[in-house]
Short mmCIF file of C-alpha atoms in Angstrom, two decimals:
data_model
loop_
_atom_site.label_atom_id
_atom_site.label_comp_id
_atom_site.label_asym_id
_atom_site.label_seq_id
_atom_site.Cartn_x
_atom_site.Cartn_y
_atom_site.Cartn_z
CA UNK A 1 0.07 -0.41 0.40
CA UNK A 2 1.30 3.50 -0.69
CA UNK A 3 1.96 5.60 1.37
CA UNK A 4 2.87 9.01 0.87
CA UNK A 5 3.10 11.22 4.47
CA UNK A 6 3.59 15.06 5.02
CA UNK A 7 5.43 16.30 8.11
CA UNK A 8 2.91 18.83 9.85
CA UNK A 9 -1.22 18.46 9.63
CA UNK A 10 -0.86 22.16 10.35
CA UNK A 11 1.20 24.46 10.35
CA UNK A 12 1.08 28.37 12.01
CA UNK A 13 4.02 30.84 10.91
CA UNK A 14 4.69 34.47 10.99
CA UNK A 15 5.02 36.62 7.44
CA UNK A 16 9.24 36.44 7.32
CA UNK A 17 10.14 32.94 8.59
CA UNK A 18 11.34 30.44 7.02
CA UNK A 19 9.10 27.24 6.55
CA UNK A 20 9.76 23.66 5.44
CA UNK A 21 7.34 21.47 4.16
CA UNK A 22 8.77 17.69 4.21
CA UNK A 23 6.71 14.61 2.40
CA UNK A 24 7.68 11.01 2.03
CA UNK A 25 6.76 8.36 -0.13
CA UNK A 26 8.05 4.56 0.58
CA UNK A 27 7.00 3.29 -2.93
CA UNK A 28 10.43 4.00 -4.78
CA UNK A 29 8.59 6.31 -6.60
CA UNK A 30 11.10 7.63 -9.48
CA UNK A 31 8.45 11.49 -9.40
CA UNK A 32 7.43 13.44 -6.95
CA UNK A 33 5.00 17.21 -6.53
CA UNK A 34 3.98 19.62 -4.33
CA UNK A 35 0.86 21.25 -5.29
CA UNK A 36 -1.36 24.46 -3.83
CA UNK A 37 -4.92 24.11 -3.36
CA UNK A 38 -6.90 26.78 -2.91
CA UNK A 39 -10.99 27.34 -3.24
CA UNK A 40 -11.76 27.91 -6.77
CA UNK A 41 -8.39 27.94 -8.17
CA UNK A 42 -7.91 23.44 -8.34
CA UNK A 43 -4.49 21.93 -7.40
CA UNK A 44 -1.83 24.62 -8.78
CA UNK A 45 2.25 22.83 -9.48
CA UNK A 46 4.37 24.36 -7.47
CA UNK A 47 7.77 22.39 -8.43
CA UNK A 48 7.80 18.71 -9.48
CA UNK A 49 10.87 16.06 -9.52
CA UNK A 50 11.40 13.55 -11.83
CA UNK A 51 14.75 11.90 -9.72
CA UNK A 52 16.66 13.13 -7.23
CA UNK A 53 18.29 15.86 -7.35
CA UNK A 54 16.91 17.21 -10.73
CA UNK A 55 13.85 19.18 -10.26
CA UNK A 56 11.37 21.56 -12.53
CA UNK A 57 9.41 23.92 -11.80
CA UNK A 58 5.91 23.96 -11.97
CA UNK A 59 2.64 26.86 -12.38
CA UNK A 60 3.19 29.56 -9.79
CA UNK A 61 6.85 28.45 -8.69
CA UNK A 62 6.96 31.73 -6.76
CA UNK A 63 8.08 32.97 -3.71
CA UNK A 64 9.30 28.89 -3.60
CA UNK A 65 11.84 26.57 -3.37
CA UNK A 66 12.32 22.19 -3.24
CA UNK A 67 15.01 20.32 -2.42
CA UNK A 68 14.79 16.33 -3.04
CA UNK A 69 18.79 15.03 -1.54
CA UNK A 70 17.38 11.38 -0.93
CA UNK A 71 14.37 9.02 -3.41
CA UNK A 72 12.23 9.20 -0.67
CA UNK A 73 11.91 12.43 0.34
CA UNK A 74 10.67 16.06 -1.86
CA UNK A 75 11.16 19.15 0.47
CA UNK A 76 9.16 22.41 0.01
CA UNK A 77 10.47 25.82 0.98
CA UNK A 78 9.44 29.01 1.96
CA UNK A 79 11.76 31.05 1.71
CA UNK A 80 10.82 34.62 3.58
CA UNK A 81 6.58 33.55 3.89
CA UNK A 82 3.89 36.41 3.19
CA UNK A 83 0.38 36.19 4.14
CA UNK A 84 -0.56 34.74 0.34
CA UNK A 85 1.45 31.47 0.89
CA UNK A 86 -1.81 30.31 3.19
CA UNK A 87 -3.62 27.78 1.79
CA UNK A 88 -3.04 23.46 2.15
CA UNK A 89 -0.10 21.97 0.40
CA UNK A 90 -0.27 18.85 -0.87
CA UNK A 91 1.98 16.59 -1.90
CA UNK A 92 2.49 13.64 -4.36
CA UNK A 93 4.43 10.82 -6.03
CA UNK A 94 4.43 8.70 -8.68
CA UNK A 95 6.35 5.57 -9.72
CA UNK A 96 6.73 7.88 -13.57
CA UNK A 97 5.59 10.53 -15.85
CA UNK A 98 2.23 11.87 -14.11
CA UNK A 99 0.21 8.71 -14.36
CA UNK A 100 -1.50 7.24 -11.31
CA UNK A 101 -0.37 10.23 -8.67
CA UNK A 102 -0.78 8.80 -4.94
CA UNK A 103 -1.14 11.94 -2.48
CA UNK A 104 -0.12 12.79 1.57
CA UNK A 105 -2.99 13.70 3.20
CA UNK A 106 -1.30 17.90 3.07
CA UNK A 107 -0.47 20.38 5.18
CA UNK A 108 -2.70 23.70 6.29
CA UNK A 109 -0.49 26.47 6.90
CA UNK A 110 -1.99 29.79 8.05
CA UNK A 111 0.74 32.56 7.64
CA UNK A 112 0.02 35.96 9.74
CA UNK J 1 -3.94 26.75 -23.51
CA UNK J 2 -2.74 24.78 -20.70
CA UNK J 3 -6.35 24.98 -18.24
CA UNK J 4 -8.69 22.46 -17.83
CA UNK J 5 -12.36 24.30 -17.27
CA UNK J 6 -15.03 22.34 -15.12
CA UNK J 7 -18.11 22.95 -14.35
CA UNK J 8 -19.92 23.06 -12.12
CA UNK J 9 -18.13 24.63 -8.83
CA UNK J 10 -20.38 22.83 -6.45
CA UNK J 11 -23.23 19.72 -7.07
CA UNK J 12 -25.84 18.96 -5.27
CA UNK J 13 -27.49 15.34 -6.75
CA UNK J 14 -30.16 13.18 -4.74
CA UNK J 15 -29.57 9.64 -3.23
CA UNK J 16 -29.78 7.27 -6.15
CA UNK J 17 -29.67 9.78 -9.20
CA UNK J 18 -27.08 10.83 -11.86
CA UNK J 19 -24.34 13.32 -11.00
CA UNK J 20 -22.31 14.63 -13.65
CA UNK J 21 -19.44 17.15 -14.26
CA UNK J 22 -18.21 18.01 -17.13
CA UNK J 23 -14.32 19.22 -18.04
CA UNK J 24 -13.07 21.29 -21.27
CA UNK J 25 -9.46 21.87 -22.97
CA UNK J 26 -7.67 23.62 -25.70
CA UNK J 27 -4.84 21.55 -26.04
CA UNK J 28 -5.41 19.04 -28.34
CA UNK J 29 -2.13 17.13 -27.59
CA UNK J 30 -2.72 16.82 -24.22
CA UNK J 31 -3.67 12.56 -24.40
CA UNK J 32 -4.09 11.75 -20.65
CA UNK J 33 -7.22 12.39 -18.72
CA UNK J 34 -7.30 11.48 -14.80
CA UNK J 35 -9.91 12.25 -12.65
CA UNK J 36 -9.44 12.08 -9.21
CA UNK J 37 -11.95 11.89 -6.30
CA UNK J 38 -10.90 14.16 -2.46
CA UNK J 39 -13.32 13.38 1.24
CA UNK J 40 -12.72 16.16 3.55
CA UNK J 41 -9.23 15.87 5.42
CA UNK J 42 -7.69 14.29 3.13
CA UNK J 43 -5.70 14.48 -0.07
CA UNK J 44 -6.96 13.52 -3.83
CA UNK J 45 -6.65 9.71 -5.18
CA UNK J 46 -7.15 8.26 -8.68
CA UNK J 47 -10.79 7.68 -9.52
CA UNK J 48 -10.32 6.79 -13.66
CA UNK J 49 -8.62 7.89 -16.46
CA UNK J 50 -9.33 7.74 -19.87
CA UNK J 51 -6.94 7.82 -23.14
CA UNK J 52 -8.93 9.90 -26.40
CA UNK J 53 -8.82 6.56 -29.02
CA UNK J 54 -11.88 5.58 -27.05
CA UNK J 55 -14.81 7.38 -26.05
CA UNK J 56 -16.10 6.28 -23.26
CA UNK J 57 -14.16 4.92 -19.78
CA UNK J 58 -16.77 2.10 -17.36
CA UNK J 59 -15.52 1.42 -13.65
CA UNK J 60 -18.13 0.09 -11.68
CA UNK J 61 -21.04 3.09 -11.64
CA UNK J 62 -18.32 5.97 -12.42
CA UNK J 63 -18.48 6.32 -16.83
CA UNK J 64 -16.30 9.16 -17.94
CA UNK J 65 -17.43 10.52 -21.40
CA UNK J 66 -14.95 11.86 -23.76
CA UNK J 67 -15.46 14.16 -26.96
CA UNK J 68 -12.28 15.21 -28.84
CA UNK J 69 -13.50 16.84 -31.65
CA UNK J 70 -15.74 18.73 -28.87
CA UNK J 71 -12.64 18.58 -26.59
CA UNK J 72 -14.49 17.96 -23.56
CA UNK J 73 -14.82 15.04 -21.04
CA UNK J 74 -17.37 14.36 -18.36
CA UNK J 75 -17.86 11.86 -15.37
CA UNK J 76 -21.17 10.19 -14.80
CA UNK J 77 -22.05 8.79 -11.29
CA UNK J 78 -24.75 6.38 -11.58
CA UNK J 79 -26.96 6.12 -9.00
CA UNK J 80 -25.63 8.54 -6.38
CA UNK J 81 -24.42 8.24 -2.80
CA UNK J 82 -24.21 10.40 0.25
CA UNK J 83 -20.77 7.93 0.01
CA UNK J 84 -20.00 10.37 -3.08
CA UNK J 85 -19.56 13.52 -1.17
CA UNK J 86 -16.32 14.58 -2.62
CA UNK J 87 -14.48 17.04 -4.22
CA UNK J 88 -13.91 15.53 -7.75
CA UNK J 89 -10.88 17.19 -10.12
CA UNK J 90 -10.69 16.41 -14.19
CA UNK J 91 -7.05 16.63 -14.91
CA UNK J 92 -4.95 16.43 -18.52
CA UNK J 93 -1.41 16.04 -19.55
CA UNK J 94 0.52 16.10 -22.69
CA UNK J 95 2.48 12.80 -23.81
CA UNK J 96 5.53 12.78 -22.42
CA UNK J 97 4.85 15.35 -20.44
CA UNK J 98 6.04 14.43 -15.94
CA UNK J 99 3.00 17.01 -14.49
CA UNK J 100 -0.51 17.38 -14.59
CA UNK J 101 -2.85 20.01 -15.20
CA UNK J 102 -6.25 20.38 -12.76
CA UNK J 103 -9.10 21.30 -13.01
CA UNK J 104 -10.81 23.37 -10.17
CA UNK J 105 -13.15 20.65 -8.94
CA UNK J 106 -16.57 20.40 -8.13
CA UNK J 107 -18.06 19.66 -4.24
CA UNK J 108 -20.54 17.36 -4.68
CA UNK J 109 -23.17 16.48 -2.08
CA UNK J 110 -24.92 13.97 -2.02
CA UNK J 111 -28.19 14.17 -0.28
CA UNK J 112 -29.53 10.94 1.89
#
């Protein structure tokens, strides 16, 4: 059974703080993704990675960076959190390509 | 051209009725069209997917109908049940692409 875990379910941070969101998958998947989910906007891709140390920008990368030092772990970094980054953040993984993505439960981040 | 437009934003259906959610796209290079189902507090999960070489795919009570000429695809849920109440997302990807483009989501409520 594929499992994608995210480090926190809820997180409250202050404006300007550096924020780390971590995601771990246990199925040796090649691809990992970070999305943010906002009402009425669906899921928007922030960054994805198709191999260790490889990353590609998604549709809304501004204000975010990522790190993938190990195959099973993909981190999302908010260098200086802002209130407009308050959102639900979802991590996903897939064996290869965009197909059959497995999602974690999400982290609801509030920036005050 | 990278967008997938989903409607309606919310839908209420009586138990036993048919739920229909629609998606439209512009990019004719899209060749994979999945639907994801998300329950409250959970990440989305793949429900059913179709490729453009077929016009319909059925899995239990869930059917995708695909109209290539109209660049539209839809999800039909037959005999809708309260347990189907969830948010549904359509998505699309291009051949060779590593990522999905998601629709805006539809919150479906099935009244008992």
